[in-house]
Short mmCIF file of C-alpha atoms and ligand atoms in Angstrom, two decimals:
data_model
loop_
_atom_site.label_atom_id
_atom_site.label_comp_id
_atom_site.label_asym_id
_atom_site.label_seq_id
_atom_site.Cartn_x
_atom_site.Cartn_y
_atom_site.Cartn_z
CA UNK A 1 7.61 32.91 -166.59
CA UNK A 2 5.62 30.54 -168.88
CA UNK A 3 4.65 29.86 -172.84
CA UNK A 4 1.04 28.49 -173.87
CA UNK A 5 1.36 26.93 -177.31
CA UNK A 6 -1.36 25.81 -179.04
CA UNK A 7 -1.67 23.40 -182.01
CA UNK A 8 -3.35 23.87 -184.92
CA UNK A 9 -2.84 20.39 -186.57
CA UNK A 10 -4.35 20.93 -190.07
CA UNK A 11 -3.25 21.65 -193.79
CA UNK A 12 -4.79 22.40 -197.02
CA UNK A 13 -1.96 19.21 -198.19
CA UNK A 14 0.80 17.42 -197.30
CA UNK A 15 4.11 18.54 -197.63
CA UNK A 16 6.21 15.22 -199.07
CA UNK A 17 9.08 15.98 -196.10
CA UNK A 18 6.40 16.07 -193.19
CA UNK A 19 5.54 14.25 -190.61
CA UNK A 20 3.93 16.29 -188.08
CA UNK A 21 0.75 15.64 -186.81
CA UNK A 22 -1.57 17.02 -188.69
CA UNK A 23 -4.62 16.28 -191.26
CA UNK A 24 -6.14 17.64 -194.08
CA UNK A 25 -10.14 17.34 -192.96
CA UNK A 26 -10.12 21.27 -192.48
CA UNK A 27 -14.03 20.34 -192.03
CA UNK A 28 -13.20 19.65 -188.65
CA UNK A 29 -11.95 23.11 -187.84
CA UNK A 30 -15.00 24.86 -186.33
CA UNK A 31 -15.49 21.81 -183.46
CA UNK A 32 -11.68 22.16 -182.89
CA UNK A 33 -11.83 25.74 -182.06
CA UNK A 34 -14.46 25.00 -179.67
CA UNK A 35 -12.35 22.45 -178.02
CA UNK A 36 -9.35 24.38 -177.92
CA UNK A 37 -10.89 27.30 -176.11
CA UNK A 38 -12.69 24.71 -173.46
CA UNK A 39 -9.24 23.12 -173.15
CA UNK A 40 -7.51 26.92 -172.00
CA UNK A 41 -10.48 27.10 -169.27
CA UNK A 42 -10.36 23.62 -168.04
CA UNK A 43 -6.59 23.51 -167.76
CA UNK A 44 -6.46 27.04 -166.45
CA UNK A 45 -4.21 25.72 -163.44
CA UNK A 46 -1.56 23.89 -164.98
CA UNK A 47 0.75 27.00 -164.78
CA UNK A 48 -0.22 27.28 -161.10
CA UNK A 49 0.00 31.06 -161.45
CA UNK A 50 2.55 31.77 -162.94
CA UNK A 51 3.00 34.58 -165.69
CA UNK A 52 2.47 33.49 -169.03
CA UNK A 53 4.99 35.47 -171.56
CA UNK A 54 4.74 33.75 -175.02
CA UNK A 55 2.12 32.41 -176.79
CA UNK A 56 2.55 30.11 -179.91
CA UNK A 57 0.13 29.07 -182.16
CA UNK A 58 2.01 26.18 -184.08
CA UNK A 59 0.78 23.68 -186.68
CA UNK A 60 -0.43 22.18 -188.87
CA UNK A 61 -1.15 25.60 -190.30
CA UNK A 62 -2.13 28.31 -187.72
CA UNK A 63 -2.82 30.76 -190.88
CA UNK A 64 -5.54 28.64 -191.41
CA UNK A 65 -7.83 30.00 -188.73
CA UNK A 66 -9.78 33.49 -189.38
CA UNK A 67 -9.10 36.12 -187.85
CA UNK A 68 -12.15 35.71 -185.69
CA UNK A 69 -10.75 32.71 -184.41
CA UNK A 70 -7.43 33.96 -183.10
CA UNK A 71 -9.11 36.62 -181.47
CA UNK A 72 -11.49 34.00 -179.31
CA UNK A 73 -8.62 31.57 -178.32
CA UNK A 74 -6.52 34.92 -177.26
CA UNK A 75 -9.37 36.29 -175.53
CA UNK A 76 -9.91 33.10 -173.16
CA UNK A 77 -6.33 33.09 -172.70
CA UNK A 78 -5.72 36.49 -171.47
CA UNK A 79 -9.23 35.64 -169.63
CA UNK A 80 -7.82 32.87 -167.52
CA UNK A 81 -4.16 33.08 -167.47
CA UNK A 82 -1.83 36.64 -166.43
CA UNK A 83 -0.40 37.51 -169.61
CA UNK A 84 2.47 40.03 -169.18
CA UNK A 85 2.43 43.34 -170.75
CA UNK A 86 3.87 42.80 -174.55
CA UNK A 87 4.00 39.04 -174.51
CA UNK A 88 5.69 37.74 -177.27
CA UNK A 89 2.64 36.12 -179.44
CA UNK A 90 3.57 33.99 -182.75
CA UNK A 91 1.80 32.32 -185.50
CA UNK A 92 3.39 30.45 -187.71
CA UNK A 93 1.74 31.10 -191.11
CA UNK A 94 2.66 29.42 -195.27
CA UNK A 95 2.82 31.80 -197.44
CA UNK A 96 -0.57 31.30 -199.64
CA UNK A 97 -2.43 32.39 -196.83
CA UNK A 98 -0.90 35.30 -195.98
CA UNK A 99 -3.27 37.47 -198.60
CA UNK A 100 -3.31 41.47 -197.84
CA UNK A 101 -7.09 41.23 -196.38
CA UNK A 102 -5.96 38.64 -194.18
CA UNK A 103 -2.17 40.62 -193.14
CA UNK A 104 -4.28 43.77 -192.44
CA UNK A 105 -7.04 41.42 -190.25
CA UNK A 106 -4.45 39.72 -188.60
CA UNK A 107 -2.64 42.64 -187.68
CA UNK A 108 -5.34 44.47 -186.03
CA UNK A 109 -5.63 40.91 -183.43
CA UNK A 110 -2.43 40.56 -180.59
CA UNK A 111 0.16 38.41 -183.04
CA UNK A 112 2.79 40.32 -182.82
CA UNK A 113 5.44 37.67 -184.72
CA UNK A 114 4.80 35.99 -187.84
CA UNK A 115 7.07 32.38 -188.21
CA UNK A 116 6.29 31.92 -192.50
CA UNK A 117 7.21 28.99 -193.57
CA UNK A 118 8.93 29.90 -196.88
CA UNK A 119 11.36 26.54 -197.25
CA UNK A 120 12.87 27.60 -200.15
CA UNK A 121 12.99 30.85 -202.65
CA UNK A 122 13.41 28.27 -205.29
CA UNK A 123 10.40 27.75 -207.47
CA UNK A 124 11.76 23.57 -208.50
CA UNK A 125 12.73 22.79 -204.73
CA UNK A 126 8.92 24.11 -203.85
CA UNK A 127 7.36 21.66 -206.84
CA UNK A 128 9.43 18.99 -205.18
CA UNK A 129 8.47 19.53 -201.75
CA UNK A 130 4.62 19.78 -202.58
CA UNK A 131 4.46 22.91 -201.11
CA UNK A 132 1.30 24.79 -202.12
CA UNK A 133 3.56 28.24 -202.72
CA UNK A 134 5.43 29.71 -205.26
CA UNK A 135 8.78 31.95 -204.68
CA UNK A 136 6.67 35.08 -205.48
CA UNK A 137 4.12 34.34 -203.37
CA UNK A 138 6.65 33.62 -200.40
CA UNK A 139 8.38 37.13 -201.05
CA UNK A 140 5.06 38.79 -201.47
CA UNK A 141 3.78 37.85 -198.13
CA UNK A 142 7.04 38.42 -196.32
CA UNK A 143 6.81 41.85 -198.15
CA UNK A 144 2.95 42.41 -197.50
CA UNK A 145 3.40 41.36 -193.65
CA UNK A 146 6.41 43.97 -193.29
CA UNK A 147 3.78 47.16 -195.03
CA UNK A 148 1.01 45.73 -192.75
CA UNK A 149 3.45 46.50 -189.77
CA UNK A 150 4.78 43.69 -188.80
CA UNK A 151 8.45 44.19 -187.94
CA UNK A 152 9.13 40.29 -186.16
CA UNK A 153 9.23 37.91 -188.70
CA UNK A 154 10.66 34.79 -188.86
CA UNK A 155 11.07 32.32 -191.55
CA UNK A 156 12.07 28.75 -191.76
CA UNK A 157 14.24 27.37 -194.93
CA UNK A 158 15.14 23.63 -195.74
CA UNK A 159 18.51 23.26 -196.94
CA UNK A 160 20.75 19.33 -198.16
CA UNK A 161 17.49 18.89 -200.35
CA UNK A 162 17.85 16.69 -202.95
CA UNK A 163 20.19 18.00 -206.32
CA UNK A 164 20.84 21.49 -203.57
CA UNK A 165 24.45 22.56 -203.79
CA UNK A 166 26.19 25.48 -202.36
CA UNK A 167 25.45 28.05 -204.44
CA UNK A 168 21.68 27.48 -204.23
CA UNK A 169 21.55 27.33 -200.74
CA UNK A 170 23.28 30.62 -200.83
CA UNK A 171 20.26 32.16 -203.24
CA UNK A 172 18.02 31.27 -200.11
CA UNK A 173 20.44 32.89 -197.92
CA UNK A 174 20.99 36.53 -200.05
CA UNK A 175 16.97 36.62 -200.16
CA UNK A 176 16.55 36.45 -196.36
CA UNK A 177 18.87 39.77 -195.94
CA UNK A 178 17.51 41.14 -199.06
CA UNK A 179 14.01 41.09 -197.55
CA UNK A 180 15.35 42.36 -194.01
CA UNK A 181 14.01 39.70 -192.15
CA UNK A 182 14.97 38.98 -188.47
CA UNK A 183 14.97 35.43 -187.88
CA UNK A 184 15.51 32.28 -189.44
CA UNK A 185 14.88 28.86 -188.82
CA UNK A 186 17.43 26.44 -191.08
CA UNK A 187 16.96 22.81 -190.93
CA UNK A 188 18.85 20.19 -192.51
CA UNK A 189 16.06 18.03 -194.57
CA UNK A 190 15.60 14.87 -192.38
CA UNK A 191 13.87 11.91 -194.12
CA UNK A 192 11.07 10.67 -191.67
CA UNK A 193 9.38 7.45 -191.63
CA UNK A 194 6.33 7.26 -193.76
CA UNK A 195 7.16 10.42 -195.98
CA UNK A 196 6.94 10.53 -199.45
CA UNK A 197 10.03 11.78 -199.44
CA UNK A 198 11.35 8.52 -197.83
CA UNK A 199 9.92 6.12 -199.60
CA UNK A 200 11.31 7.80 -203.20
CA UNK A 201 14.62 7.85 -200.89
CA UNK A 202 13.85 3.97 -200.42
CA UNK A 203 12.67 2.75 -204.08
CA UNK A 204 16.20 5.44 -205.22
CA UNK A 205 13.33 7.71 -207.05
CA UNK A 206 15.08 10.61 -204.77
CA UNK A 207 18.95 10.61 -204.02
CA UNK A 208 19.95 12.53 -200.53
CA UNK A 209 22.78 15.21 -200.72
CA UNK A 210 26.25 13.32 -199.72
CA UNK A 211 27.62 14.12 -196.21
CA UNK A 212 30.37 16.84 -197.65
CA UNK A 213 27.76 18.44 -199.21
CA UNK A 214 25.44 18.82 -195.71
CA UNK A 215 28.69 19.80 -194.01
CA UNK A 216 29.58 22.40 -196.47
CA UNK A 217 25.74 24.03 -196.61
CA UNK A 218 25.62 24.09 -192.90
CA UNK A 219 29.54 26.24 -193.05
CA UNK A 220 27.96 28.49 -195.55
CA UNK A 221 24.85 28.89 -193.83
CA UNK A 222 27.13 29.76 -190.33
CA UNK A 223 29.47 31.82 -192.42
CA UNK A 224 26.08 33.77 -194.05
CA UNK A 225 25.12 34.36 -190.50
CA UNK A 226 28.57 35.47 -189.04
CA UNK A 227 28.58 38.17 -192.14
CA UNK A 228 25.15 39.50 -192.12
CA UNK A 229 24.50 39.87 -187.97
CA UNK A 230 22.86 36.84 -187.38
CA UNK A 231 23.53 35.48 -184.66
CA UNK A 232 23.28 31.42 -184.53
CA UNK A 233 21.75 31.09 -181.49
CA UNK A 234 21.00 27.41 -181.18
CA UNK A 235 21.69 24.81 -183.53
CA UNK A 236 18.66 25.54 -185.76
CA UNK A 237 18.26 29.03 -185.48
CA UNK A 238 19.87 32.17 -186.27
CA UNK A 239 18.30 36.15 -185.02
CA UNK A 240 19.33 39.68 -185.88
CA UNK A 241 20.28 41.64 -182.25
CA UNK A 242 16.76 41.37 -180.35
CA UNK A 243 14.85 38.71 -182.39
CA UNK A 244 15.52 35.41 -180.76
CA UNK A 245 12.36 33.61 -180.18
CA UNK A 246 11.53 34.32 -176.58
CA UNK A 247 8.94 31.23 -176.93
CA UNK A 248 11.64 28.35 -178.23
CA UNK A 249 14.08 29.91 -175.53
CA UNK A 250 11.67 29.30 -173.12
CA UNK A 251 12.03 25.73 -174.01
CA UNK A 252 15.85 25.61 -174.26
CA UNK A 253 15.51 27.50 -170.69
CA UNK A 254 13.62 24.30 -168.98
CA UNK A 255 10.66 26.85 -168.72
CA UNK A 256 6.97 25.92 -168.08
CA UNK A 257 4.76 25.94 -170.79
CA UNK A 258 1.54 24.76 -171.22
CA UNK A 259 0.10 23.22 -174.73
CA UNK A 260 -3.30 23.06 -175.83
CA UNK A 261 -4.70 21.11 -178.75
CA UNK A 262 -4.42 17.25 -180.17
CA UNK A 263 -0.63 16.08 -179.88
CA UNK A 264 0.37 19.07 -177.86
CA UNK A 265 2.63 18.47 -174.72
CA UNK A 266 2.93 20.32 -171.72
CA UNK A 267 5.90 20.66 -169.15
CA UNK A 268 6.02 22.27 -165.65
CA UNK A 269 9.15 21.15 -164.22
CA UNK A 270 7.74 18.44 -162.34
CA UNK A 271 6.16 16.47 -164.64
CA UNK A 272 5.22 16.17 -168.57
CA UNK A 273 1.65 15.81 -170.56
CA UNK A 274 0.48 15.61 -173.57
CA UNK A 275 -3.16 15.21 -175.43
CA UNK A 276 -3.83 12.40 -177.60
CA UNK A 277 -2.45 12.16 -181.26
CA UNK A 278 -5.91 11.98 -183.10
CA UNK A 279 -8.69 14.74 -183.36
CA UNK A 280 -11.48 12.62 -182.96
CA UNK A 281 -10.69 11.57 -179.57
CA UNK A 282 -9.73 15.03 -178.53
CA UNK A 283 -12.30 16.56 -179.45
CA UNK A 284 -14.57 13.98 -177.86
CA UNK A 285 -12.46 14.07 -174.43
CA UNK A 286 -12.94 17.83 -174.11
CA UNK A 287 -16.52 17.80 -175.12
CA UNK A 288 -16.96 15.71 -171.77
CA UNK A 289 -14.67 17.90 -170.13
CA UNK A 290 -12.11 15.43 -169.23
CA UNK A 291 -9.18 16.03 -171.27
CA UNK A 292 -7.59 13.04 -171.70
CA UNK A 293 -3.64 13.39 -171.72
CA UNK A 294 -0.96 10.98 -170.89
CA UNK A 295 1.11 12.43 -167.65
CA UNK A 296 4.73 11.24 -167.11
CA UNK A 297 6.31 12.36 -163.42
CA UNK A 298 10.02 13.48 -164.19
CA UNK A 299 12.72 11.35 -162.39
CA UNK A 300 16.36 13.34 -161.48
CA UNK A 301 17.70 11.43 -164.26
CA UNK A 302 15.13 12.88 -166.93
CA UNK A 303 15.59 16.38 -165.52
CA UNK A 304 19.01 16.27 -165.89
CA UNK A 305 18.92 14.83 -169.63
CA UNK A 306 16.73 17.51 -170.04
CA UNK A 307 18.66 20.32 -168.63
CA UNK A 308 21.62 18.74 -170.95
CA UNK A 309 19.95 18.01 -174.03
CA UNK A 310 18.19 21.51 -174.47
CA UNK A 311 21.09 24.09 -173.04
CA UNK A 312 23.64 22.25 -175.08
CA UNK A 313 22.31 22.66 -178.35
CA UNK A 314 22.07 26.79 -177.51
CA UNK A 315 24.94 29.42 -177.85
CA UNK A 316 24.50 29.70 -173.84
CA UNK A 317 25.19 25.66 -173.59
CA UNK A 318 25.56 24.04 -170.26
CA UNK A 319 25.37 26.54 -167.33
CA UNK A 320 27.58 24.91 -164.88
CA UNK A 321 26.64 26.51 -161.88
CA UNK A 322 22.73 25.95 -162.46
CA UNK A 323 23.89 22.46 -163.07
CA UNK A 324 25.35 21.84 -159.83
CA UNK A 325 22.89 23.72 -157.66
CA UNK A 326 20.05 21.02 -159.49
CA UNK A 327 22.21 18.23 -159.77
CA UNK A 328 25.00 18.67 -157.23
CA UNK A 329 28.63 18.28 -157.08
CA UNK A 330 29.15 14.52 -157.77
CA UNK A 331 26.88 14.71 -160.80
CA UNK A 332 29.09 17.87 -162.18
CA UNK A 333 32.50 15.91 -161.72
CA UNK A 334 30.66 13.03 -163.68
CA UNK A 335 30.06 15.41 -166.27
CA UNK A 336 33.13 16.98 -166.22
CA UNK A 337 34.30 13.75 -166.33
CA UNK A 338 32.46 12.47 -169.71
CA UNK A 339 33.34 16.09 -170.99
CA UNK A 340 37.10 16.02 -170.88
CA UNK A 341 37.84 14.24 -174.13
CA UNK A 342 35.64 16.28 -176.13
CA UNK A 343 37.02 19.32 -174.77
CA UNK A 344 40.33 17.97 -175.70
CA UNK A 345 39.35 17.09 -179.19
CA UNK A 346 38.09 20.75 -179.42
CA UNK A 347 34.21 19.32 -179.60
CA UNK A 348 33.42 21.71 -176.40
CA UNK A 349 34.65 24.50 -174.91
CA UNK A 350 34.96 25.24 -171.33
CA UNK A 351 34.37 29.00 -170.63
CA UNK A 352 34.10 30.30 -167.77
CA UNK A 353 31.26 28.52 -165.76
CA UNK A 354 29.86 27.30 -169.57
CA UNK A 355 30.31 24.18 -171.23
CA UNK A 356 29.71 25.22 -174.96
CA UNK A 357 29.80 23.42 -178.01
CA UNK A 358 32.21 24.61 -180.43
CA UNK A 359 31.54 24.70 -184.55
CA UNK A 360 32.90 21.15 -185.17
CA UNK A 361 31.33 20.18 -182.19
CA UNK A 362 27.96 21.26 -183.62
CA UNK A 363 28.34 18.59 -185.96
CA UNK A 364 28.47 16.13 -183.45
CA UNK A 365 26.41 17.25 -180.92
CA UNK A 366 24.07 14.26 -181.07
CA UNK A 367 26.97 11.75 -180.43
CA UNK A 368 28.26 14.43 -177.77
CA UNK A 369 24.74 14.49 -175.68
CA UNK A 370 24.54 10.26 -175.53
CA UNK A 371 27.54 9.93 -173.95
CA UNK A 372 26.74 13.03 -171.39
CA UNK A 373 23.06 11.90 -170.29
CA UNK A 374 22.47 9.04 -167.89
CA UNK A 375 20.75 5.74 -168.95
CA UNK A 376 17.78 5.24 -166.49
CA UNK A 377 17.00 1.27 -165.21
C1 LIG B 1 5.50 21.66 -188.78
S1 LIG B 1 6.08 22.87 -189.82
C2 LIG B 1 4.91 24.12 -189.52
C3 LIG B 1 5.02 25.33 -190.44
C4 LIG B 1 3.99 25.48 -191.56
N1 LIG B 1 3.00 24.50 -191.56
C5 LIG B 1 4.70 25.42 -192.90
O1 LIG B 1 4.87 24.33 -193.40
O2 LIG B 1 5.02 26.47 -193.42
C6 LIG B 1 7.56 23.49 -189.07
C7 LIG B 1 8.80 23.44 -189.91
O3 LIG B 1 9.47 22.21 -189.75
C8 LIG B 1 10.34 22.03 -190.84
N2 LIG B 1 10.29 20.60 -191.20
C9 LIG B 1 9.24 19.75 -191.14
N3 LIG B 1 9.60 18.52 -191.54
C10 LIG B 1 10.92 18.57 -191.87
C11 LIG B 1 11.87 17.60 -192.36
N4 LIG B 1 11.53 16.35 -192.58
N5 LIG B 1 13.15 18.02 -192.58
C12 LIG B 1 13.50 19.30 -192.34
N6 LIG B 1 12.63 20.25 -191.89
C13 LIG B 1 11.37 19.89 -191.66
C14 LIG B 1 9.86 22.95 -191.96
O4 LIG B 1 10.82 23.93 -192.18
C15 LIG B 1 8.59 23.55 -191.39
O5 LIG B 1 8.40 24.87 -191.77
S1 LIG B 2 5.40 21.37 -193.50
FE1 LIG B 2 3.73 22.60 -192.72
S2 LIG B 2 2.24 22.71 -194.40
FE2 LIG B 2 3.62 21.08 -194.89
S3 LIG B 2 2.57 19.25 -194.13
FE3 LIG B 2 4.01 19.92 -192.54
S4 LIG B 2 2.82 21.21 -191.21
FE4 LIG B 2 1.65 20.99 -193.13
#
């Protein structure tokens, strides 16, 4: 089984956190579309048959497209690629767009999932963020989605903002399960390179939360979860019984998946693509029908960081006897090996065939995964 995601890499502004790729000359939106849908056809093979069972369209801001739009890119898919009966298909969607005219459009297209982007309930964290949302507005459209008929919705938060404590992190938290909603994605605010955000962190405009503080708002947040039948399911994420995100599993599963649009990448086991970083020259490839995209051919040593680096961060962490079977025995004593004085110190657990992080391991899980891959020449 396989994903398609496809990127949508624009936004009505820029968030002062983000550093995705993505631009705000929405202008170029119509010739994009076109491109995207001659991407699906010319890359039609990549999959090499095999069933496609999430789609994913990912941003940028997906909600920006009309309704009109979905429906053409999901028509070429299902045109030129098997789609399984009820695939999981997502958009991810901020809240301002997500008007009742366009909930009721979108629901009549195949999205089954909605992934809003709320951040915070928290009308001052929002200001600070730039986010083009208020809290009503990101209640209103988690509440408008859910009488439209949606019943798979997802929401990402941002907690260890700047001047966030405990109890305000919580506020986030008691909305979530006072909406009923099934999935949430909670990540740690991460100062990139170029933000706004980082350069008030740089010139001390903007003070980050101290390290007690990020430890104690990721306990509460796993505590939250524990209490209202969430289950944390990978480091990030967190789904009521029957909500995990089939597509992001698929990724944590080393599963094909195909992705279509500028900056997308592309993985089929053997190898790894992905389309050029600008829209311009994207566009401009396809038009000539030559997509131009960068291909790597994975080595045994990347397949194996990759097998370690994605499992381990999920509640199903390293599968020990998939390892071996890939890998073989010499490579599983080595991990075993590189394992045993973390499992000592209580940073993984060994359970049954599983090597699983535990919850102080979680903590250190990046420190955990550079000592278990293998440095290539
Ligand atoms: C690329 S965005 C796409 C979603 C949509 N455009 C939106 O903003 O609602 C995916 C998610 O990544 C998270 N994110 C982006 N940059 C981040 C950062 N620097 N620190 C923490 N989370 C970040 C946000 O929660 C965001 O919703
Ligand atoms: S967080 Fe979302 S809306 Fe904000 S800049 Fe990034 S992709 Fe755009």
């Amino acid at each position: 089984m396989s994903g398609i995601y496809i990127h949508v890499p624009f936004c009505k502004q820029r968030c002062y956190y983000c550093d995705f790729f993505t631009s705000t000359q929405i202008n170029q939106k119509p010739e994009l579309v076109l491109a995207l849908i001659q991407e699906i056809e010319l890359r039609k093979d990549w999959l090499a048959g095999e069933k496609v069972k999430t789609i994913y369209f990912g941003g940028g801001t997906p909600s920006l497209l009309s309704v009109d739009e979905i429906n053409s890119i999901l028509t070429v898919i299902f045109q030129y690629f098997e789609v399984i009966q009820n695939p999981e298909i997502t958009l991810e969607a901020n809240p301002d767009d997500l008007s009742l005219k366009y909930i009721t459009e979108l629901k009549s297209t195949r999205v089954n999932r909605l992934s809003i982007g709320i951040q915070s309930f928290i009308d001052a964290d929002l200001v600070m963020m730039n986010r083009r949302h208020t809290a009503q507005q990101a209640i209103d459209s988690v509440i408008n989605a859910q009488n439209c008929g949606f019943n798979n919705i997802s929401t990402d938060l941002i907690y260890g903002l700047p001047g966030s404590n405990e109890k305000n992190w919580l506020l986030n938290l008691e909305k979530m399960v006072s909406l009923k909603i099934q999935h949430l994605s909670a990540y740690h605010l991460t100062y990139e390179k170029g933000t706004v955000f980082d350069d008030r962190r740089k010139k001390q405009k903007l003070f980050p939360v101290s390290e007690e503080e990020s430890i104690s708002q990721f306990n509460r947040l796993m505590d939250w979860a524990a209490q209202h039948g969430f289950e944390h399911y990978e480091i990030s994420n967190f789904a009521t019984e029957g909500f995990y995100s089939k597509h992001n599993t698929n990724y944590w599963k080393q599963e094909k998946y195909l992705g279509i649009g500028p900056a997308a990448h592309s993985y089929n086991i053997h190898s790894r693509a992905w389309n050029p970083s600008n829209i311009s020259q994207y566009i401009n490839a396809i038009k000539k029908l030559r997509p131009e995209f960068e291909t790597e051919t994975l080595t045994l040593i990347d397949k194996h960081n990759e097998f370690l680096i994605t499992s381990l961060r999920t509640q199903w962490g390293i599968d020990l006897i998939a390892f071996e079977n890939q890998f073989g025995k010499e490579w599983k004593e080595r991990l075993m090996q590189q394992a045993k004085t973390y499992i000592e110190n209580q940073k993984l657990n060994r359970k049954n065939q599983s090597l699983l992080l535990t919850k102080e391991g979680i903590f250190v899980c990046d420190a955990i995964l550079t000592e278990l891959i293998i440095e290539s020449e």
